[in-house]
């Protein structure tokens, strides 16, 4: 990764921009105070949303909602494609309430054996799962990415959610393409000896 990881590089870049603005005389004390307050406000808002998502994820764990749902889907006497569609729909719903890590920790240990038993490739499903849960990140009511955009663009959250709808539908089409043609995902791993 070079001298610094991506996270460290972003912090270094922010620090350099701060130093440059002071050196060029663009940053005054009132401006610095305003910038710090806006940064603190945005950080608190995002932290509260993440905290709520973690609490909701903890509730899902205690109530065993995920385990019950996946067990029920696996017991259905229907085509494997319908079961996959239900699982992906569930990931979109979960993605609208929870962050990616919580979804991974809660569902993958349960869903992966089901996916393997249905005859799907686990690597293929992993990519599909990530893309599908990311769609949930722009889906109301929680859609964390939309709240971040609304905060920093100064737009109402409803307007941001409305503005993401073309992106939402484009992602659904992309997911359908990846499901229909798994070679798009598996081509490179197969070439690398997977």
JSON list of C-alpha atoms in Angstrom, two decimals:
[
{"chain": "A", "resi": 1, "resn": "UNK", "atom": "CA", "xyz": [0.00, 0.00, 0.00]},
{"chain": "A", "resi": 2, "resn": "UNK", "atom": "CA", "xyz": [2.98, 2.31, 0.07]},
{"chain": "A", "resi": 3, "resn": "UNK", "atom": "CA", "xyz": [3.95, 4.70, 2.86]},
{"chain": "A", "resi": 4, "resn": "UNK", "atom": "CA", "xyz": [0.47, 4.78, 4.43]},
{"chain": "A", "resi": 5, "resn": "UNK", "atom": "CA", "xyz": [-2.74, 2.79, 4.35]},
{"chain": "A", "resi": 6, "resn": "UNK", "atom": "CA", "xyz": [-5.75, 4.42, 2.63]},
{"chain": "A", "resi": 7, "resn": "UNK", "atom": "CA", "xyz": [-7.20, 5.47, 6.00]},
{"chain": "A", "resi": 8, "resn": "UNK", "atom": "CA", "xyz": [-3.91, 6.96, 7.15]},
{"chain": "A", "resi": 9, "resn": "UNK", "atom": "CA", "xyz": [-3.47, 8.70, 3.79]},
{"chain": "A", "resi": 10, "resn": "UNK", "atom": "CA", "xyz": [-6.90, 10.35, 4.11]},
{"chain": "A", "resi": 11, "resn": "UNK", "atom": "CA", "xyz": [-6.03, 11.64, 7.59]},
{"chain": "A", "resi": 12, "resn": "UNK", "atom": "CA", "xyz": [-2.66, 12.86, 6.32]},
{"chain": "A", "resi": 13, "resn": "UNK", "atom": "CA", "xyz": [-4.35, 14.61, 3.39]},
{"chain": "A", "resi": 14, "resn": "UNK", "atom": "CA", "xyz": [-6.83, 16.34, 5.71]},
{"chain": "A", "resi": 15, "resn": "UNK", "atom": "CA", "xyz": [-3.99, 17.45, 7.98]},
{"chain": "A", "resi": 16, "resn": "UNK", "atom": "CA", "xyz": [-1.98, 18.79, 5.02]},
{"chain": "A", "resi": 17, "resn": "UNK", "atom": "CA", "xyz": [-5.03, 20.70, 3.74]},
{"chain": "A", "resi": 18, "resn": "UNK", "atom": "CA", "xyz": [-5.51, 22.17, 7.22]},
{"chain": "A", "resi": 19, "resn": "UNK", "atom": "CA", "xyz": [-1.84, 23.24, 7.42]},
{"chain": "A", "resi": 20, "resn": "UNK", "atom": "CA", "xyz": [-1.96, 24.68, 3.90]},
{"chain": "A", "resi": 21, "resn": "UNK", "atom": "CA", "xyz": [-5.07, 26.75, 4.68]},
{"chain": "A", "resi": 22, "resn": "UNK", "atom": "CA", "xyz": [-3.38, 28.19, 7.79]},
{"chain": "A", "resi": 23, "resn": "UNK", "atom": "CA", "xyz": [-0.13, 28.87, 5.90]},
{"chain": "A", "resi": 24, "resn": "UNK", "atom": "CA", "xyz": [-1.99, 30.65, 3.07]},
{"chain": "A", "resi": 25, "resn": "UNK", "atom": "CA", "xyz": [-4.00, 32.70, 5.57]},
{"chain": "A", "resi": 26, "resn": "UNK", "atom": "CA", "xyz": [-7.35, 31.26, 4.50]},
{"chain": "A", "resi": 27, "resn": "UNK", "atom": "CA", "xyz": [-8.21, 29.88, 7.96]},
{"chain": "A", "resi": 28, "resn": "UNK", "atom": "CA", "xyz": [-9.24, 32.27, 10.72]},
{"chain": "A", "resi": 29, "resn": "UNK", "atom": "CA", "xyz": [-10.15, 31.37, 14.29]},
{"chain": "A", "resi": 30, "resn": "UNK", "atom": "CA", "xyz": [-13.90, 31.82, 13.67]},
{"chain": "A", "resi": 31, "resn": "UNK", "atom": "CA", "xyz": [-13.55, 29.74, 10.51]},
{"chain": "A", "resi": 32, "resn": "UNK", "atom": "CA", "xyz": [-11.66, 27.03, 12.39]},
{"chain": "A", "resi": 33, "resn": "UNK", "atom": "CA", "xyz": [-14.34, 27.02, 15.10]},
{"chain": "A", "resi": 34, "resn": "UNK", "atom": "CA", "xyz": [-17.11, 26.71, 12.47]},
{"chain": "A", "resi": 35, "resn": "UNK", "atom": "CA", "xyz": [-15.27, 23.87, 10.70]},
{"chain": "A", "resi": 36, "resn": "UNK", "atom": "CA", "xyz": [-14.71, 21.97, 13.95]},
{"chain": "A", "resi": 37, "resn": "UNK", "atom": "CA", "xyz": [-18.37, 22.37, 14.98]},
{"chain": "A", "resi": 38, "resn": "UNK", "atom": "CA", "xyz": [-19.60, 21.15, 11.58]},
{"chain": "A", "resi": 39, "resn": "UNK", "atom": "CA", "xyz": [-17.21, 18.19, 11.70]},
{"chain": "A", "resi": 40, "resn": "UNK", "atom": "CA", "xyz": [-18.34, 17.33, 15.24]},
{"chain": "A", "resi": 41, "resn": "UNK", "atom": "CA", "xyz": [-22.02, 17.62, 14.25]},
{"chain": "A", "resi": 42, "resn": "UNK", "atom": "CA", "xyz": [-21.57, 15.37, 11.21]},
{"chain": "A", "resi": 43, "resn": "UNK", "atom": "CA", "xyz": [-19.52, 12.85, 13.16]},
{"chain": "A", "resi": 44, "resn": "UNK", "atom": "CA", "xyz": [-22.12, 12.71, 15.95]},
{"chain": "A", "resi": 45, "resn": "UNK", "atom": "CA", "xyz": [-24.96, 12.23, 13.46]},
{"chain": "A", "resi": 46, "resn": "UNK", "atom": "CA", "xyz": [-23.20, 9.38, 11.66]},
{"chain": "A", "resi": 47, "resn": "UNK", "atom": "CA", "xyz": [-22.14, 7.80, 14.97]},
{"chain": "A", "resi": 48, "resn": "UNK", "atom": "CA", "xyz": [-25.72, 7.84, 16.26]},
{"chain": "A", "resi": 49, "resn": "UNK", "atom": "CA", "xyz": [-26.98, 6.19, 13.08]},
{"chain": "A", "resi": 50, "resn": "UNK", "atom": "CA", "xyz": [-24.28, 3.52, 13.35]},
{"chain": "A", "resi": 51, "resn": "UNK", "atom": "CA", "xyz": [-25.07, 3.04, 17.05]},
{"chain": "A", "resi": 52, "resn": "UNK", "atom": "CA", "xyz": [-28.75, 2.58, 16.22]},
{"chain": "A", "resi": 53, "resn": "UNK", "atom": "CA", "xyz": [-27.84, 0.06, 13.51]},
{"chain": "A", "resi": 54, "resn": "UNK", "atom": "CA", "xyz": [-25.67, -1.88, 15.96]},
{"chain": "A", "resi": 55, "resn": "UNK", "atom": "CA", "xyz": [-28.43, -1.90, 18.59]},
{"chain": "A", "resi": 56, "resn": "UNK", "atom": "CA", "xyz": [-30.88, -3.10, 15.96]},
{"chain": "A", "resi": 57, "resn": "UNK", "atom": "CA", "xyz": [-28.39, -5.78, 14.89]},
{"chain": "A", "resi": 58, "resn": "UNK", "atom": "CA", "xyz": [-28.02, -6.84, 18.52]},
{"chain": "A", "resi": 59, "resn": "UNK", "atom": "CA", "xyz": [-31.80, -7.10, 18.77]},
{"chain": "A", "resi": 60, "resn": "UNK", "atom": "CA", "xyz": [-31.81, -9.26, 15.62]},
{"chain": "A", "resi": 61, "resn": "UNK", "atom": "CA", "xyz": [-29.21, -11.51, 17.26]},
{"chain": "A", "resi": 62, "resn": "UNK", "atom": "CA", "xyz": [-31.12, -11.86, 20.53]},
{"chain": "A", "resi": 63, "resn": "UNK", "atom": "CA", "xyz": [-34.45, -12.45, 18.80]},
{"chain": "A", "resi": 64, "resn": "UNK", "atom": "CA", "xyz": [-32.79, -14.86, 16.32]},
{"chain": "A", "resi": 65, "resn": "UNK", "atom": "CA", "xyz": [-34.72, -13.18, 13.52]},
{"chain": "A", "resi": 66, "resn": "UNK", "atom": "CA", "xyz": [-32.02, -13.91, 10.95]},
{"chain": "A", "resi": 67, "resn": "UNK", "atom": "CA", "xyz": [-31.65, -17.58, 11.89]},
{"chain": "A", "resi": 68, "resn": "UNK", "atom": "CA", "xyz": [-35.43, -18.11, 11.87]},
{"chain": "A", "resi": 69, "resn": "UNK", "atom": "CA", "xyz": [-35.84, -16.36, 8.53]},
{"chain": "A", "resi": 70, "resn": "UNK", "atom": "CA", "xyz": [-33.08, -18.33, 6.80]},
{"chain": "A", "resi": 71, "resn": "UNK", "atom": "CA", "xyz": [-34.33, -21.64, 8.25]},
{"chain": "A", "resi": 72, "resn": "UNK", "atom": "CA", "xyz": [-37.82, -20.87, 6.98]},
{"chain": "A", "resi": 73, "resn": "UNK", "atom": "CA", "xyz": [-36.54, -19.96, 3.50]},
{"chain": "A", "resi": 74, "resn": "UNK", "atom": "CA", "xyz": [-34.50, -23.17, 3.36]},
{"chain": "A", "resi": 75, "resn": "UNK", "atom": "CA", "xyz": [-37.56, -25.30, 4.17]},
{"chain": "A", "resi": 76, "resn": "UNK", "atom": "CA", "xyz": [-39.63, -23.96, 1.28]},
{"chain": "A", "resi": 77, "resn": "UNK", "atom": "CA", "xyz": [-40.48, -26.41, -1.50]},
{"chain": "A", "resi": 78, "resn": "UNK", "atom": "CA", "xyz": [-39.69, -24.00, -4.33]},
{"chain": "A", "resi": 79, "resn": "UNK", "atom": "CA", "xyz": [-37.04, -23.42, -6.97]},
{"chain": "A", "resi": 80, "resn": "UNK", "atom": "CA", "xyz": [-33.54, -22.51, -5.82]},
{"chain": "A", "resi": 81, "resn": "UNK", "atom": "CA", "xyz": [-33.85, -19.28, -7.81]},
{"chain": "A", "resi": 82, "resn": "UNK", "atom": "CA", "xyz": [-36.86, -18.20, -5.76]},
{"chain": "A", "resi": 83, "resn": "UNK", "atom": "CA", "xyz": [-34.96, -18.96, -2.56]},
{"chain": "A", "resi": 84, "resn": "UNK", "atom": "CA", "xyz": [-31.99, -16.92, -3.84]},
{"chain": "A", "resi": 85, "resn": "UNK", "atom": "CA", "xyz": [-34.35, -14.04, -4.70]},
{"chain": "A", "resi": 86, "resn": "UNK", "atom": "CA", "xyz": [-35.84, -14.14, -1.19]},
{"chain": "A", "resi": 87, "resn": "UNK", "atom": "CA", "xyz": [-32.36, -14.14, 0.38]},
{"chain": "A", "resi": 88, "resn": "UNK", "atom": "CA", "xyz": [-31.24, -11.20, -1.77]},
{"chain": "A", "resi": 89, "resn": "UNK", "atom": "CA", "xyz": [-34.43, -9.30, -0.94]},
{"chain": "A", "resi": 90, "resn": "UNK", "atom": "CA", "xyz": [-33.72, -9.97, 2.73]},
{"chain": "A", "resi": 91, "resn": "UNK", "atom": "CA", "xyz": [-30.22, -8.53, 2.30]},
{"chain": "A", "resi": 92, "resn": "UNK", "atom": "CA", "xyz": [-31.66, -5.35, 0.80]},
{"chain": "A", "resi": 93, "resn": "UNK", "atom": "CA", "xyz": [-34.03, -5.02, 3.77]},
{"chain": "A", "resi": 94, "resn": "UNK", "atom": "CA", "xyz": [-31.24, -5.74, 6.27]},
{"chain": "A", "resi": 95, "resn": "UNK", "atom": "CA", "xyz": [-28.93, -3.32, 4.46]},
{"chain": "A", "resi": 96, "resn": "UNK", "atom": "CA", "xyz": [-31.44, -0.52, 4.97]},
{"chain": "A", "resi": 97, "resn": "UNK", "atom": "CA", "xyz": [-31.29, -1.01, 8.76]},
{"chain": "A", "resi": 98, "resn": "UNK", "atom": "CA", "xyz": [-27.82, -2.38, 9.48]},
{"chain": "A", "resi": 99, "resn": "UNK", "atom": "CA", "xyz": [-24.23, -1.82, 8.44]},
{"chain": "A", "resi": 100, "resn": "UNK", "atom": "CA", "xyz": [-22.25, -4.34, 6.35]},
{"chain": "A", "resi": 101, "resn": "UNK", "atom": "CA", "xyz": [-20.22, -5.82, 9.21]},
{"chain": "A", "resi": 102, "resn": "UNK", "atom": "CA", "xyz": [-23.32, -6.55, 11.29]},
{"chain": "A", "resi": 103, "resn": "UNK", "atom": "CA", "xyz": [-25.00, -8.19, 8.30]},
{"chain": "A", "resi": 104, "resn": "UNK", "atom": "CA", "xyz": [-21.93, -10.32, 7.59]},
{"chain": "A", "resi": 105, "resn": "UNK", "atom": "CA", "xyz": [-21.55, -11.45, 11.19]},
{"chain": "A", "resi": 106, "resn": "UNK", "atom": "CA", "xyz": [-25.24, -12.24, 11.60]},
{"chain": "A", "resi": 107, "resn": "UNK", "atom": "CA", "xyz": [-26.12, -13.92, 8.33]},
{"chain": "A", "resi": 108, "resn": "UNK", "atom": "CA", "xyz": [-23.13, -15.43, 6.55]},
{"chain": "A", "resi": 109, "resn": "UNK", "atom": "CA", "xyz": [-22.60, -18.34, 8.99]},
{"chain": "A", "resi": 110, "resn": "UNK", "atom": "CA", "xyz": [-26.24, -19.32, 8.44]},
{"chain": "A", "resi": 111, "resn": "UNK", "atom": "CA", "xyz": [-26.80, -18.40, 4.80]},
{"chain": "A", "resi": 112, "resn": "UNK", "atom": "CA", "xyz": [-23.54, -19.78, 3.36]},
{"chain": "A", "resi": 113, "resn": "UNK", "atom": "CA", "xyz": [-24.34, -23.46, 4.09]},
{"chain": "A", "resi": 114, "resn": "UNK", "atom": "CA", "xyz": [-27.79, -22.91, 2.56]},
{"chain": "A", "resi": 115, "resn": "UNK", "atom": "CA", "xyz": [-26.24, -21.34, -0.56]},
{"chain": "A", "resi": 116, "resn": "UNK", "atom": "CA", "xyz": [-23.77, -24.22, -0.90]},
{"chain": "A", "resi": 117, "resn": "UNK", "atom": "CA", "xyz": [-26.57, -26.77, -0.49]},
{"chain": "A", "resi": 118, "resn": "UNK", "atom": "CA", "xyz": [-28.49, -25.05, -3.29]},
{"chain": "A", "resi": 119, "resn": "UNK", "atom": "CA", "xyz": [-25.48, -25.50, -5.59]},
{"chain": "A", "resi": 120, "resn": "UNK", "atom": "CA", "xyz": [-24.33, -21.89, -5.83]},
{"chain": "A", "resi": 121, "resn": "UNK", "atom": "CA", "xyz": [-20.66, -20.89, -5.78]},
{"chain": "A", "resi": 122, "resn": "UNK", "atom": "CA", "xyz": [-19.74, -19.26, -2.43]},
{"chain": "A", "resi": 123, "resn": "UNK", "atom": "CA", "xyz": [-17.41, -16.69, -4.02]},
{"chain": "A", "resi": 124, "resn": "UNK", "atom": "CA", "xyz": [-20.10, -15.69, -6.49]},
{"chain": "A", "resi": 125, "resn": "UNK", "atom": "CA", "xyz": [-22.62, -15.38, -3.68]},
{"chain": "A", "resi": 126, "resn": "UNK", "atom": "CA", "xyz": [-20.20, -13.29, -1.60]},
{"chain": "A", "resi": 127, "resn": "UNK", "atom": "CA", "xyz": [-19.92, -10.68, -4.35]},
{"chain": "A", "resi": 128, "resn": "UNK", "atom": "CA", "xyz": [-23.70, -10.71, -4.91]},
{"chain": "A", "resi": 129, "resn": "UNK", "atom": "CA", "xyz": [-24.27, -10.34, -1.16]},
{"chain": "A", "resi": 130, "resn": "UNK", "atom": "CA", "xyz": [-21.98, -7.32, -0.86]},
{"chain": "A", "resi": 131, "resn": "UNK", "atom": "CA", "xyz": [-23.58, -5.56, -3.84]},
{"chain": "A", "resi": 132, "resn": "UNK", "atom": "CA", "xyz": [-27.08, -6.35, -2.58]},
{"chain": "A", "resi": 133, "resn": "UNK", "atom": "CA", "xyz": [-26.41, -5.13, 0.96]},
{"chain": "A", "resi": 134, "resn": "UNK", "atom": "CA", "xyz": [-24.85, -1.96, -0.48]},
{"chain": "A", "resi": 135, "resn": "UNK", "atom": "CA", "xyz": [-28.15, -1.32, -2.27]},
{"chain": "A", "resi": 136, "resn": "UNK", "atom": "CA", "xyz": [-29.70, -1.42, 1.17]},
{"chain": "A", "resi": 137, "resn": "UNK", "atom": "CA", "xyz": [-27.37, 1.39, 2.26]},
{"chain": "A", "resi": 138, "resn": "UNK", "atom": "CA", "xyz": [-29.34, 3.77, -0.01]},
{"chain": "A", "resi": 139, "resn": "UNK", "atom": "CA", "xyz": [-32.77, 2.33, 0.84]},
{"chain": "A", "resi": 140, "resn": "UNK", "atom": "CA", "xyz": [-35.13, 4.13, 3.25]},
{"chain": "A", "resi": 141, "resn": "UNK", "atom": "CA", "xyz": [-35.70, 4.38, 6.19]},
{"chain": "A", "resi": 142, "resn": "UNK", "atom": "CA", "xyz": [-32.13, 4.19, 7.52]},
{"chain": "A", "resi": 143, "resn": "UNK", "atom": "CA", "xyz": [-29.95, 4.18, 4.36]},
{"chain": "A", "resi": 144, "resn": "UNK", "atom": "CA", "xyz": [-26.78, 5.48, 6.05]},
{"chain": "A", "resi": 145, "resn": "UNK", "atom": "CA", "xyz": [-25.15, 6.68, 2.82]},
{"chain": "A", "resi": 146, "resn": "UNK", "atom": "CA", "xyz": [-28.13, 8.97, 2.11]},
{"chain": "A", "resi": 147, "resn": "UNK", "atom": "CA", "xyz": [-27.90, 10.55, 5.56]},
{"chain": "A", "resi": 148, "resn": "UNK", "atom": "CA", "xyz": [-24.20, 11.26, 5.04]},
{"chain": "A", "resi": 149, "resn": "UNK", "atom": "CA", "xyz": [-24.90, 12.88, 1.65]},
{"chain": "A", "resi": 150, "resn": "UNK", "atom": "CA", "xyz": [-27.81, 14.88, 3.08]},
{"chain": "A", "resi": 151, "resn": "UNK", "atom": "CA", "xyz": [-25.67, 16.16, 5.93]},
{"chain": "A", "resi": 152, "resn": "UNK", "atom": "CA", "xyz": [-22.79, 17.36, 3.80]},
{"chain": "A", "resi": 153, "resn": "UNK", "atom": "CA", "xyz": [-24.80, 18.60, 0.82]},
{"chain": "A", "resi": 154, "resn": "UNK", "atom": "CA", "xyz": [-27.28, 20.53, 2.94]},
{"chain": "A", "resi": 155, "resn": "UNK", "atom": "CA", "xyz": [-30.21, 18.86, 1.16]},
{"chain": "A", "resi": 156, "resn": "UNK", "atom": "CA", "xyz": [-33.25, 17.31, 2.84]},
{"chain": "A", "resi": 157, "resn": "UNK", "atom": "CA", "xyz": [-32.97, 13.57, 3.44]},
{"chain": "A", "resi": 158, "resn": "UNK", "atom": "CA", "xyz": [-36.17, 12.89, 1.46]},
{"chain": "A", "resi": 159, "resn": "UNK", "atom": "CA", "xyz": [-34.67, 14.66, -1.56]},
{"chain": "A", "resi": 160, "resn": "UNK", "atom": "CA", "xyz": [-31.49, 12.60, -1.30]},
{"chain": "A", "resi": 161, "resn": "UNK", "atom": "CA", "xyz": [-33.47, 9.35, -1.06]},
{"chain": "A", "resi": 162, "resn": "UNK", "atom": "CA", "xyz": [-35.50, 10.42, -4.10]},
{"chain": "A", "resi": 163, "resn": "UNK", "atom": "CA", "xyz": [-32.30, 11.27, -5.97]},
{"chain": "A", "resi": 164, "resn": "UNK", "atom": "CA", "xyz": [-30.82, 7.81, -5.34]},
{"chain": "A", "resi": 165, "resn": "UNK", "atom": "CA", "xyz": [-33.75, 5.97, -6.95]},
{"chain": "A", "resi": 166, "resn": "UNK", "atom": "CA", "xyz": [-32.17, 5.81, -10.44]},
{"chain": "A", "resi": 167, "resn": "UNK", "atom": "CA", "xyz": [-29.00, 4.45, -8.81]},
{"chain": "A", "resi": 168, "resn": "UNK", "atom": "CA", "xyz": [-31.12, 1.97, -6.81]},
{"chain": "A", "resi": 169, "resn": "UNK", "atom": "CA", "xyz": [-32.80, 0.60, -9.95]},
{"chain": "A", "resi": 170, "resn": "UNK", "atom": "CA", "xyz": [-29.50, 0.50, -11.87]},
{"chain": "A", "resi": 171, "resn": "UNK", "atom": "CA", "xyz": [-28.04, -1.58, -9.03]},
{"chain": "A", "resi": 172, "resn": "UNK", "atom": "CA", "xyz": [-31.00, -3.97, -9.18]},
{"chain": "A", "resi": 173, "resn": "UNK", "atom": "CA", "xyz": [-30.38, -4.44, -12.92]},
{"chain": "A", "resi": 174, "resn": "UNK", "atom": "CA", "xyz": [-26.67, -5.02, -12.22]},
{"chain": "A", "resi": 175, "resn": "UNK", "atom": "CA", "xyz": [-27.54, -7.64, -9.59]},
{"chain": "A", "resi": 176, "resn": "UNK", "atom": "CA", "xyz": [-29.87, -9.38, -12.05]},
{"chain": "A", "resi": 177, "resn": "UNK", "atom": "CA", "xyz": [-27.07, -9.45, -14.65]},
{"chain": "A", "resi": 178, "resn": "UNK", "atom": "CA", "xyz": [-24.61, -10.87, -12.10]},
{"chain": "A", "resi": 179, "resn": "UNK", "atom": "CA", "xyz": [-27.12, -13.55, -11.07]},
{"chain": "A", "resi": 180, "resn": "UNK", "atom": "CA", "xyz": [-27.94, -14.54, -14.65]},
{"chain": "A", "resi": 181, "resn": "UNK", "atom": "CA", "xyz": [-24.30, -14.57, -15.80]},
{"chain": "A", "resi": 182, "resn": "UNK", "atom": "CA", "xyz": [-22.12, -15.67, -12.87]},
{"chain": "A", "resi": 183, "resn": "UNK", "atom": "CA", "xyz": [-19.12, -15.85, -15.23]},
{"chain": "A", "resi": 184, "resn": "UNK", "atom": "CA", "xyz": [-18.86, -12.05, -14.92]},
{"chain": "A", "resi": 185, "resn": "UNK", "atom": "CA", "xyz": [-17.86, -12.53, -11.28]},
{"chain": "A", "resi": 186, "resn": "UNK", "atom": "CA", "xyz": [-16.02, -15.84, -11.59]},
{"chain": "A", "resi": 187, "resn": "UNK", "atom": "CA", "xyz": [-13.99, -15.21, -14.76]},
{"chain": "A", "resi": 188, "resn": "UNK", "atom": "CA", "xyz": [-10.99, -13.58, -13.07]},
{"chain": "A", "resi": 189, "resn": "UNK", "atom": "CA", "xyz": [-10.85, -15.91, -10.03]},
{"chain": "A", "resi": 190, "resn": "UNK", "atom": "CA", "xyz": [-11.00, -18.92, -12.37]},
{"chain": "A", "resi": 191, "resn": "UNK", "atom": "CA", "xyz": [-8.15, -17.45, -14.47]},
{"chain": "A", "resi": 192, "resn": "UNK", "atom": "CA", "xyz": [-6.17, -17.07, -11.23]},
{"chain": "A", "resi": 193, "resn": "UNK", "atom": "CA", "xyz": [-6.68, -20.73, -10.32]},
{"chain": "A", "resi": 194, "resn": "UNK", "atom": "CA", "xyz": [-9.80, -20.61, -8.10]}
]
